[in-house]
């Protein structure tokens, strides 16, 4: 890690990630340990012409104390002023940057009932914010930088300093920032080179593959591997496979995740039949869930097991009716760069971009052509899982994963063979 790489990362997030526009407001959610990086983002944002930058600080220690000891009724309602802030800024089209860095087991031992009730409360009180985020009403970007408690889980055999350094190196690699030849110049504007150019090329590659999938217009997909996954799923009419860049309501393109390696869409809500076995642990609500096995019948999860953290898994699935159904289907080759690192990141931002995955809970409306402009009722009529206050990605990709698609006229096409795209 050096100063230039950090500055380039900050610029990349402001200019390519949320693609901040002049006079636009920016909200940054940051752990307190990452304050030095949040400050860099603030400076870059004002340099880009931000109208205002609002900081929401987070802290694992304080969060854990709150979850363990706060008065019980607090987990049923979002403070009205918090809801007002989030919903108002989302309606105004403010940009959101979330720095995702936390101890993966920070909330171990917290009552799963509290976790579930809080999901219900945020789903209800932040409905406007959540809806606008799901249908790209405002630009948002989730990124990461290391903190010691997280790095220590990723590299448990290393000293704190070594683990931090190694996690920095992996993150920079994943976001395509290299030490030599940073695109930093001394002027204000970012040069159109290196990380920025790399990102544009990367997005183009992902989009051309998404186009191939869209051209195939698959009716069903059949997943199998030796781990025990055996699932068929149907795609809705007018579904769209999306990748990399999306367009905010303002028409400005942004990238919601950095890194991003996935091509994703929304399946028919009522169509999954069979078994999905997770290939990586999942970190959810400050707990590790491992050994997940889900059984589906007509789209609904009818059995859910985990070898570790089953209570947390069940709390996540039982948030509402919609959380019992799949809302996202995402393809990531086993050979993708993050997967090739062989590292388990204990952070969904990285782990989902190293593996084919699904999400249970709400679908992204944009996965149906014109869906961003449709009401919940219209989206439901189109067959996708359009109503849930949650969205939980879980990884199922393996080295031997096979996915066979069936086209509208009954032709079988290999989509994945041995964990990678077959075309
Ligand atoms: Zn995804
Ligand atoms: Zn997702």
Tab-separated table of C-alpha atoms and ligand atoms in Angstrom:
chain	number	residue	atom	x	y	z
A	1	UNK	CA	0.000	0.000	0.000
A	2	UNK	CA	1.305	3.430	-0.825
A	3	UNK	CA	-0.098	6.921	-0.906
A	4	UNK	CA	-0.596	6.989	-4.686
A	5	UNK	CA	-2.478	3.721	-4.715
A	6	UNK	CA	-4.755	4.953	-1.937
A	7	UNK	CA	-5.494	8.186	-3.753
A	8	UNK	CA	-6.141	6.332	-6.964
A	9	UNK	CA	-8.537	4.010	-5.155
A	10	UNK	CA	-10.401	7.001	-3.681
A	11	UNK	CA	-10.635	8.637	-7.118
A	12	UNK	CA	-11.804	5.440	-8.714
A	13	UNK	CA	-14.621	5.145	-6.157
A	14	UNK	CA	-15.728	8.770	-6.584
A	15	UNK	CA	-15.415	8.966	-10.406
A	16	UNK	CA	-16.206	5.413	-11.567
A	17	UNK	CA	-17.944	3.896	-8.511
A	18	UNK	CA	-20.660	6.424	-7.612
A	19	UNK	CA	-19.646	8.699	-10.509
A	20	UNK	CA	-20.340	11.773	-8.383
A	21	UNK	CA	-21.810	14.758	-10.212
A	22	UNK	CA	-21.393	18.460	-9.457
A	23	UNK	CA	-23.536	19.675	-6.527
A	24	UNK	CA	-24.665	16.142	-5.737
A	25	UNK	CA	-24.690	15.147	-2.065
A	26	UNK	CA	-22.647	12.167	-0.959
A	27	UNK	CA	-23.168	9.928	2.073
A	28	UNK	CA	-20.245	7.820	3.290
A	29	UNK	CA	-20.788	5.000	5.799
A	30	UNK	CA	-17.410	4.175	7.293
A	31	UNK	CA	-15.970	2.216	10.205
A	32	UNK	CA	-14.026	4.513	12.540
A	33	UNK	CA	-10.815	2.559	11.821
A	34	UNK	CA	-11.143	3.608	8.179
A	35	UNK	CA	-11.381	7.335	8.968
A	36	UNK	CA	-8.144	8.130	7.107
A	37	UNK	CA	-9.614	6.651	3.936
A	38	UNK	CA	-13.023	8.284	4.460
A	39	UNK	CA	-11.157	11.615	4.674
A	40	UNK	CA	-9.497	10.923	1.320
A	41	UNK	CA	-12.928	10.198	-0.160
A	42	UNK	CA	-14.291	13.442	1.306
A	43	UNK	CA	-11.466	15.460	-0.291
A	44	UNK	CA	-11.897	13.742	-3.662
A	45	UNK	CA	-15.647	14.282	-3.467
A	46	UNK	CA	-15.384	18.019	-2.888
A	47	UNK	CA	-12.742	18.231	-5.603
A	48	UNK	CA	-15.280	16.622	-7.921
A	49	UNK	CA	-17.815	19.310	-6.958
A	50	UNK	CA	-19.864	17.564	-4.243
A	51	UNK	CA	-22.667	19.698	-2.772
A	52	UNK	CA	-22.136	18.181	0.678
A	53	UNK	CA	-20.591	15.047	2.175
A	54	UNK	CA	-22.352	13.408	5.119
A	55	UNK	CA	-20.504	10.855	7.256
A	56	UNK	CA	-22.179	7.937	9.034
A	57	UNK	CA	-19.560	6.455	11.360
A	58	UNK	CA	-19.725	2.833	12.467
A	59	UNK	CA	-17.822	0.949	15.109
A	60	UNK	CA	-17.816	-2.797	15.754
A	61	UNK	CA	-17.274	-2.437	19.505
A	62	UNK	CA	-20.120	0.047	20.002
A	63	UNK	CA	-22.367	-1.948	17.667
A	64	UNK	CA	-21.775	-5.164	19.643
A	65	UNK	CA	-22.481	-3.406	22.957
A	66	UNK	CA	-25.701	-2.017	21.469
A	67	UNK	CA	-26.855	-5.404	20.155
A	68	UNK	CA	-26.125	-7.113	23.474
A	69	UNK	CA	-27.313	-4.513	25.958
A	70	UNK	CA	-29.674	-1.957	24.417
A	71	UNK	CA	-33.276	-1.900	25.581
A	72	UNK	CA	-35.199	-4.691	23.857
A	73	UNK	CA	-37.908	-2.559	22.197
A	74	UNK	CA	-35.229	-0.674	20.221
A	75	UNK	CA	-34.940	-3.571	17.772
A	76	UNK	CA	-38.496	-3.099	16.515
A	77	UNK	CA	-38.183	0.464	15.201
A	78	UNK	CA	-35.681	2.640	13.373
A	79	UNK	CA	-35.311	6.037	15.069
A	80	UNK	CA	-37.566	8.416	13.102
A	81	UNK	CA	-34.699	10.876	12.515
A	82	UNK	CA	-32.504	8.100	11.102
A	83	UNK	CA	-35.261	7.020	8.754
A	84	UNK	CA	-35.911	10.651	7.775
A	85	UNK	CA	-32.240	11.198	6.935
A	86	UNK	CA	-31.872	8.049	4.840
A	87	UNK	CA	-35.202	8.278	3.031
A	88	UNK	CA	-34.830	12.019	2.302
A	89	UNK	CA	-31.305	11.786	0.915
A	90	UNK	CA	-32.258	8.755	-1.197
A	91	UNK	CA	-35.243	10.666	-2.633
A	92	UNK	CA	-32.935	13.584	-3.465
A	93	UNK	CA	-30.678	11.203	-5.404
A	94	UNK	CA	-27.656	11.553	-3.105
A	95	UNK	CA	-24.806	9.136	-3.821
A	96	UNK	CA	-23.961	6.437	-1.225
A	97	UNK	CA	-20.594	4.869	-0.501
A	98	UNK	CA	-20.462	2.027	2.011
A	99	UNK	CA	-17.072	0.895	3.304
A	100	UNK	CA	-17.622	-2.749	4.151
A	101	UNK	CA	-15.132	-3.790	6.836
A	102	UNK	CA	-16.129	-5.624	9.983
A	103	UNK	CA	-15.130	-8.494	12.229
A	104	UNK	CA	-17.073	-11.361	10.591
A	105	UNK	CA	-18.092	-12.655	14.024
A	106	UNK	CA	-18.777	-9.330	15.692
A	107	UNK	CA	-22.336	-10.223	16.665
A	108	UNK	CA	-21.679	-13.805	17.760
A	109	UNK	CA	-23.893	-14.601	20.729
A	110	UNK	CA	-26.454	-11.893	19.951
A	111	UNK	CA	-30.055	-13.123	20.125
A	112	UNK	CA	-31.001	-14.099	16.506
A	113	UNK	CA	-34.532	-12.888	17.337
A	114	UNK	CA	-33.133	-9.359	17.661
A	115	UNK	CA	-31.384	-9.696	14.283
A	116	UNK	CA	-34.607	-10.807	12.632
A	117	UNK	CA	-36.776	-8.141	14.288
A	118	UNK	CA	-34.309	-5.438	13.236
A	119	UNK	CA	-34.471	-6.655	9.614
A	120	UNK	CA	-38.256	-6.397	9.756
A	121	UNK	CA	-38.018	-2.901	11.283
A	122	UNK	CA	-35.538	-1.592	8.706
A	123	UNK	CA	-37.549	-3.197	5.910
A	124	UNK	CA	-40.611	-1.258	7.049
A	125	UNK	CA	-39.123	2.081	8.192
A	126	UNK	CA	-36.519	2.373	5.430
A	127	UNK	CA	-38.829	1.069	2.718
A	128	UNK	CA	-38.384	4.159	0.560
A	129	UNK	CA	-34.588	4.038	0.876
A	130	UNK	CA	-34.487	0.291	0.144
A	131	UNK	CA	-36.788	0.547	-2.875
A	132	UNK	CA	-34.792	3.423	-4.336
A	133	UNK	CA	-31.574	1.487	-3.805
A	134	UNK	CA	-32.973	-1.676	-5.412
A	135	UNK	CA	-34.198	0.159	-8.520
A	136	UNK	CA	-31.182	2.457	-8.814
A	137	UNK	CA	-33.030	5.609	-7.752
A	138	UNK	CA	-29.645	6.850	-6.533
A	139	UNK	CA	-26.061	5.783	-7.291
A	140	UNK	CA	-24.379	3.601	-4.657
A	141	UNK	CA	-21.104	1.764	-4.343
A	142	UNK	CA	-19.888	-0.780	-1.787
A	143	UNK	CA	-16.115	-0.993	-1.351
A	144	UNK	CA	-13.725	-2.343	1.275
A	145	UNK	CA	-10.507	-1.545	3.008
A	146	UNK	CA	-8.960	-3.801	5.665
A	147	UNK	CA	-9.397	-3.506	9.419
A	148	UNK	CA	-7.344	-5.612	11.845
A	149	UNK	CA	-10.154	-7.826	13.209
A	150	UNK	CA	-11.270	-8.749	9.681
A	151	UNK	CA	-7.737	-9.237	8.265
A	152	UNK	CA	-6.958	-11.532	11.215
A	153	UNK	CA	-9.845	-13.837	10.231
A	154	UNK	CA	-8.745	-13.959	6.580
A	155	UNK	CA	-5.087	-14.657	7.446
A	156	UNK	CA	-5.228	-16.312	10.897
A	157	UNK	CA	-1.635	-17.587	10.832
A	158	UNK	CA	-0.104	-14.158	10.338
A	159	UNK	CA	0.719	-11.302	12.671
A	160	UNK	CA	-1.720	-8.370	12.684
A	161	UNK	CA	0.589	-6.248	10.527
A	162	UNK	CA	1.212	-9.014	8.007
A	163	UNK	CA	-2.491	-9.822	7.788
A	164	UNK	CA	-3.365	-6.150	7.165
A	165	UNK	CA	-0.708	-5.858	4.476
A	166	UNK	CA	-1.832	-9.054	2.754
A	167	UNK	CA	-5.475	-8.003	2.769
A	168	UNK	CA	-4.561	-4.599	1.336
A	169	UNK	CA	-2.650	-6.352	-1.458
A	170	UNK	CA	-5.610	-8.633	-2.263
A	171	UNK	CA	-8.082	-5.747	-2.269
A	172	UNK	CA	-5.932	-3.641	-4.591
A	173	UNK	CA	-5.537	-6.627	-6.902
A	174	UNK	CA	-9.300	-7.201	-6.893
A	175	UNK	CA	-10.035	-3.561	-7.760
A	176	UNK	CA	-7.318	-3.525	-10.423
A	177	UNK	CA	-4.984	-0.982	-8.878
A	178	UNK	CA	-1.313	-1.753	-9.375
A	179	UNK	CA	1.694	-0.078	-7.839
A	180	UNK	CA	3.427	0.845	-11.060
A	181	UNK	CA	1.953	3.601	-13.087
A	182	UNK	CA	-0.984	4.837	-11.041
A	183	UNK	CA	-3.232	7.123	-13.028
A	184	UNK	CA	-2.600	9.904	-10.555
A	185	UNK	CA	-1.502	13.231	-11.871
A	186	UNK	CA	-0.984	16.438	-9.967
A	187	UNK	CA	-3.846	18.234	-11.622
A	188	UNK	CA	-7.443	17.886	-10.545
A	189	UNK	CA	-8.790	15.471	-13.134
A	190	UNK	CA	-8.165	11.773	-13.209
A	191	UNK	CA	-6.119	10.568	-16.169
A	192	UNK	CA	-7.865	8.127	-18.420
A	193	UNK	CA	-5.364	5.386	-17.776
A	194	UNK	CA	-4.407	2.422	-15.655
A	195	UNK	CA	-7.080	1.588	-13.099
A	196	UNK	CA	-9.737	3.668	-14.861
A	197	UNK	CA	-8.970	2.153	-18.262
A	198	UNK	CA	-8.667	-1.305	-16.691
A	199	UNK	CA	-12.137	-0.848	-15.187
A	200	UNK	CA	-13.664	0.255	-18.472
A	201	UNK	CA	-12.160	-2.786	-20.260
A	202	UNK	CA	-13.296	-5.082	-17.473
A	203	UNK	CA	-16.867	-3.698	-17.620
A	204	UNK	CA	-16.919	-4.128	-21.407
A	205	UNK	CA	-15.870	-7.790	-21.076
A	206	UNK	CA	-18.580	-8.484	-18.501
A	207	UNK	CA	-21.203	-6.682	-20.570
A	208	UNK	CA	-20.386	-8.588	-23.758
A	209	UNK	CA	-20.820	-11.872	-21.887
A	210	UNK	CA	-24.123	-10.626	-20.425
A	211	UNK	CA	-25.224	-9.816	-23.983
A	212	UNK	CA	-24.562	-13.417	-25.061
A	213	UNK	CA	-26.745	-14.655	-22.226
A	214	UNK	CA	-29.460	-12.161	-23.165
A	215	UNK	CA	-29.297	-13.276	-26.802
A	216	UNK	CA	-29.876	-16.893	-25.704
A	217	UNK	CA	-33.048	-15.860	-23.821
A	218	UNK	CA	-33.022	-19.020	-21.694
A	219	UNK	CA	-36.240	-20.489	-20.391
A	220	UNK	CA	-34.708	-22.745	-17.726
A	221	UNK	CA	-31.334	-23.467	-16.148
A	222	UNK	CA	-30.237	-26.716	-14.527
A	223	UNK	CA	-27.422	-26.639	-11.954
A	224	UNK	CA	-25.491	-29.727	-10.817
A	225	UNK	CA	-22.227	-30.502	-8.999
A	226	UNK	CA	-20.660	-33.178	-6.795
A	227	UNK	CA	-21.326	-31.154	-3.628
A	228	UNK	CA	-25.011	-32.010	-3.981
A	229	UNK	CA	-26.444	-29.016	-5.826
A	230	UNK	CA	-29.155	-30.152	-8.231
A	231	UNK	CA	-31.602	-27.395	-9.048
A	232	UNK	CA	-33.761	-26.332	-11.962
A	233	UNK	CA	-34.954	-22.772	-12.222
A	234	UNK	CA	-36.975	-20.798	-14.752
A	235	UNK	CA	-36.263	-17.313	-16.069
A	236	UNK	CA	-39.164	-14.843	-16.500
A	237	UNK	CA	-40.166	-13.417	-19.869
A	238	UNK	CA	-38.226	-10.216	-20.657
A	239	UNK	CA	-35.503	-10.987	-18.113
A	240	UNK	CA	-32.200	-9.166	-18.541
A	241	UNK	CA	-28.736	-10.298	-17.441
A	242	UNK	CA	-26.893	-7.285	-16.024
A	243	UNK	CA	-23.238	-6.703	-15.261
A	244	UNK	CA	-20.834	-4.071	-13.993
A	245	UNK	CA	-22.365	-0.733	-14.807
A	246	UNK	CA	-25.908	0.329	-14.070
A	247	UNK	CA	-27.748	3.580	-14.686
A	248	UNK	CA	-29.128	5.704	-11.866
A	249	UNK	CA	-32.541	7.367	-12.256
A	250	UNK	CA	-30.640	10.529	-13.271
A	251	UNK	CA	-29.204	8.600	-16.252
A	252	UNK	CA	-25.680	8.671	-14.810
A	253	UNK	CA	-23.876	5.290	-14.893
A	254	UNK	CA	-22.401	3.889	-11.661
A	255	UNK	CA	-20.882	0.639	-10.368
A	256	UNK	CA	-22.596	-0.762	-7.277
A	257	UNK	CA	-19.814	-3.107	-6.177
A	258	UNK	CA	-16.057	-2.714	-6.404
A	259	UNK	CA	-14.828	-5.339	-7.118
A	260	UNK	CA	-17.472	-6.832	-9.388
A	261	UNK	CA	-17.177	-10.027	-11.422
A	262	UNK	CA	-20.802	-11.163	-11.571
A	263	UNK	CA	-23.414	-11.305	-14.309
A	264	UNK	CA	-26.799	-11.433	-12.645
A	265	UNK	CA	-30.526	-11.524	-13.223
A	266	UNK	CA	-33.741	-12.432	-11.402
A	267	UNK	CA	-35.354	-15.879	-11.687
A	268	UNK	CA	-39.084	-16.609	-11.621
A	269	UNK	CA	-40.190	-16.533	-8.005
A	270	UNK	CA	-42.138	-19.784	-8.118
A	271	UNK	CA	-39.759	-21.851	-10.234
A	272	UNK	CA	-36.834	-23.255	-8.198
A	273	UNK	CA	-37.031	-26.994	-7.569
A	274	UNK	CA	-34.270	-29.064	-6.019
A	275	UNK	CA	-31.267	-28.507	-3.779
A	276	UNK	CA	-28.616	-25.802	-3.427
A	277	UNK	CA	-25.523	-26.558	-1.344
A	278	UNK	CA	-23.323	-23.594	-0.432
A	279	UNK	CA	-19.663	-23.836	-1.384
A	280	UNK	CA	-18.362	-21.128	0.975
A	281	UNK	CA	-19.279	-19.847	4.421
A	282	UNK	CA	-21.469	-16.779	4.515
A	283	UNK	CA	-21.081	-13.842	6.870
A	284	UNK	CA	-24.430	-12.385	7.793
A	285	UNK	CA	-25.319	-10.003	10.624
A	286	UNK	CA	-21.948	-10.418	12.331
A	287	UNK	CA	-22.112	-14.229	12.332
A	288	UNK	CA	-20.528	-16.948	10.220
A	289	UNK	CA	-22.937	-19.421	8.627
A	290	UNK	CA	-21.314	-22.517	7.125
A	291	UNK	CA	-22.472	-25.718	5.458
A	292	UNK	CA	-25.722	-24.306	4.081
A	293	UNK	CA	-28.145	-26.675	2.367
A	294	UNK	CA	-31.452	-25.373	1.023
A	295	UNK	CA	-34.274	-27.425	-0.494
A	296	UNK	CA	-36.758	-25.711	-2.819
A	297	UNK	CA	-40.224	-26.649	-3.979
A	298	UNK	CA	-42.057	-24.401	-6.451
A	299	UNK	CA	-39.648	-21.625	-5.576
A	300	UNK	CA	-40.095	-21.733	-1.815
A	301	UNK	CA	-37.402	-22.818	0.642
A	302	UNK	CA	-38.972	-25.818	2.362
A	303	UNK	CA	-35.866	-26.984	4.244
A	304	UNK	CA	-32.877	-24.978	5.443
A	305	UNK	CA	-29.867	-26.337	7.285
A	306	UNK	CA	-26.418	-25.083	8.228
A	307	UNK	CA	-23.653	-26.927	10.061
A	308	UNK	CA	-22.579	-23.668	11.711
A	309	UNK	CA	-24.853	-20.709	12.486
A	310	UNK	CA	-28.153	-22.387	11.605
A	311	UNK	CA	-30.094	-20.023	13.900
A	312	UNK	CA	-28.700	-17.004	12.051
A	313	UNK	CA	-29.594	-18.590	8.707
A	314	UNK	CA	-33.159	-19.325	9.832
A	315	UNK	CA	-33.538	-15.773	11.197
A	316	UNK	CA	-32.518	-14.414	7.767
A	317	UNK	CA	-34.904	-16.700	5.869
A	318	UNK	CA	-37.818	-15.979	8.214
A	319	UNK	CA	-37.800	-12.191	7.844
A	320	UNK	CA	-40.939	-12.234	5.668
A	321	UNK	CA	-42.654	-14.383	3.045
A	322	UNK	CA	-40.472	-12.999	0.218
A	323	UNK	CA	-37.285	-14.037	1.995
A	324	UNK	CA	-38.291	-17.683	1.442
A	325	UNK	CA	-37.846	-17.240	-2.349
A	326	UNK	CA	-34.877	-16.564	-4.624
A	327	UNK	CA	-34.483	-13.010	-5.961
A	328	UNK	CA	-31.097	-13.144	-7.687
A	329	UNK	CA	-29.216	-15.577	-9.888
A	330	UNK	CA	-25.566	-14.697	-10.563
A	331	UNK	CA	-22.811	-16.260	-12.662
A	332	UNK	CA	-19.115	-15.977	-11.789
A	333	UNK	CA	-16.543	-18.333	-13.344
A	334	UNK	CA	-14.401	-20.470	-11.049
A	335	UNK	CA	-11.390	-19.016	-12.883
A	336	UNK	CA	-12.294	-15.412	-12.021
A	337	UNK	CA	-9.373	-13.506	-10.458
A	338	UNK	CA	-10.764	-13.326	-6.901
A	339	UNK	CA	-11.585	-17.030	-6.945
A	340	UNK	CA	-8.110	-17.862	-8.252
A	341	UNK	CA	-6.549	-16.162	-5.208
A	342	UNK	CA	-7.953	-19.126	-3.240
A	343	UNK	CA	-8.683	-16.809	-0.323
A	344	UNK	CA	-11.858	-16.956	1.699
A	345	UNK	CA	-12.593	-13.310	2.490
A	346	UNK	CA	-15.415	-13.689	5.038
A	347	UNK	CA	-16.988	-10.689	3.315
A	348	UNK	CA	-19.759	-11.125	0.748
A	349	UNK	CA	-18.460	-8.283	-1.421
A	350	UNK	CA	-15.447	-10.465	-2.270
A	351	UNK	CA	-16.780	-13.989	-1.787
A	352	UNK	CA	-19.834	-13.444	-4.022
A	353	UNK	CA	-17.519	-12.135	-6.729
A	354	UNK	CA	-15.490	-15.346	-6.561
A	355	UNK	CA	-18.386	-17.754	-7.009
A	356	UNK	CA	-21.675	-18.417	-8.744
A	357	UNK	CA	-24.338	-17.416	-6.275
A	358	UNK	CA	-28.007	-16.865	-5.630
A	359	UNK	CA	-29.739	-14.495	-3.240
A	360	UNK	CA	-32.922	-15.135	-1.345
A	361	UNK	CA	-35.112	-12.080	-0.815
A	362	UNK	CA	-35.959	-9.148	-3.050
A	363	UNK	CA	-35.015	-9.100	-6.742
A	364	UNK	CA	-33.522	-6.097	-8.538
A	365	UNK	CA	-36.379	-4.657	-10.646
A	366	UNK	CA	-33.919	-3.796	-13.451
A	367	UNK	CA	-33.568	-7.536	-14.155
A	368	UNK	CA	-36.882	-7.265	-16.031
A	369	UNK	CA	-36.809	-5.045	-19.122
A	370	UNK	CA	-38.236	-1.667	-18.001
A	371	UNK	CA	-38.634	-3.009	-14.448
A	372	UNK	CA	-37.079	0.082	-12.826
A	373	UNK	CA	-40.267	1.965	-13.713
A	374	UNK	CA	-42.737	-0.751	-12.663
A	375	UNK	CA	-44.730	-0.883	-9.439
A	376	UNK	CA	-44.310	-3.786	-7.037
A	377	UNK	CA	-47.607	-5.224	-8.299
A	378	UNK	CA	-46.443	-5.107	-11.921
A	379	UNK	CA	-43.150	-6.777	-11.001
A	380	UNK	CA	-45.001	-9.507	-9.118
A	381	UNK	CA	-47.208	-10.016	-12.184
A	382	UNK	CA	-44.007	-10.449	-14.241
A	383	UNK	CA	-43.090	-13.329	-11.946
A	384	UNK	CA	-40.082	-12.063	-9.981
A	385	UNK	CA	-39.649	-11.927	-6.203
A	386	UNK	CA	-40.476	-8.236	-5.887
A	387	UNK	CA	-41.480	-7.930	-2.265
A	388	UNK	CA	-39.120	-8.654	0.610
A	389	UNK	CA	-37.238	-6.417	2.999
A	390	UNK	CA	-34.125	-8.550	2.711
A	391	UNK	CA	-31.634	-9.721	0.073
A	392	UNK	CA	-28.996	-12.284	1.069
A	393	UNK	CA	-26.387	-13.590	-1.368
A	394	UNK	CA	-24.929	-17.068	-0.785
A	395	UNK	CA	-22.234	-18.815	-2.795
A	396	UNK	CA	-22.710	-22.167	-4.540
A	397	UNK	CA	-20.053	-22.179	-7.301
A	398	UNK	CA	-17.528	-25.027	-7.446
A	399	UNK	CA	-14.768	-26.266	-9.722
A	400	UNK	CA	-17.105	-28.902	-11.189
A	401	UNK	CA	-20.301	-26.853	-11.465
A	402	UNK	CA	-22.352	-27.572	-14.565
A	403	UNK	CA	-25.184	-25.329	-15.750
A	404	UNK	CA	-27.250	-26.368	-18.737
A	405	UNK	CA	-29.679	-23.881	-20.212
A	406	UNK	CA	-32.790	-24.703	-22.200
A	407	UNK	CA	-33.887	-22.151	-24.776
A	408	UNK	CA	-37.497	-21.176	-25.546
A	409	UNK	CA	-37.539	-23.699	-28.439
A	410	UNK	CA	-36.227	-26.539	-26.256
A	411	UNK	CA	-32.560	-26.491	-27.324
A	412	UNK	CA	-30.022	-27.450	-24.626
A	413	UNK	CA	-26.966	-25.185	-24.322
A	414	UNK	CA	-24.017	-25.669	-21.932
A	415	UNK	CA	-23.634	-22.413	-19.981
A	416	UNK	CA	-21.096	-23.646	-17.401
A	417	UNK	CA	-18.806	-26.655	-17.708
A	418	UNK	CA	-16.307	-27.537	-14.967
A	419	UNK	CA	-17.015	-24.328	-13.094
A	420	UNK	CA	-16.453	-21.965	-16.019
A	421	UNK	CA	-18.386	-20.415	-18.888
A	422	UNK	CA	-18.757	-22.880	-21.729
A	423	UNK	CA	-19.106	-20.079	-24.298
B	1	LIG	ZN1	-24.782	-10.894	-6.605
B	2	LIG	ZN1	-27.061	-9.781	-4.378
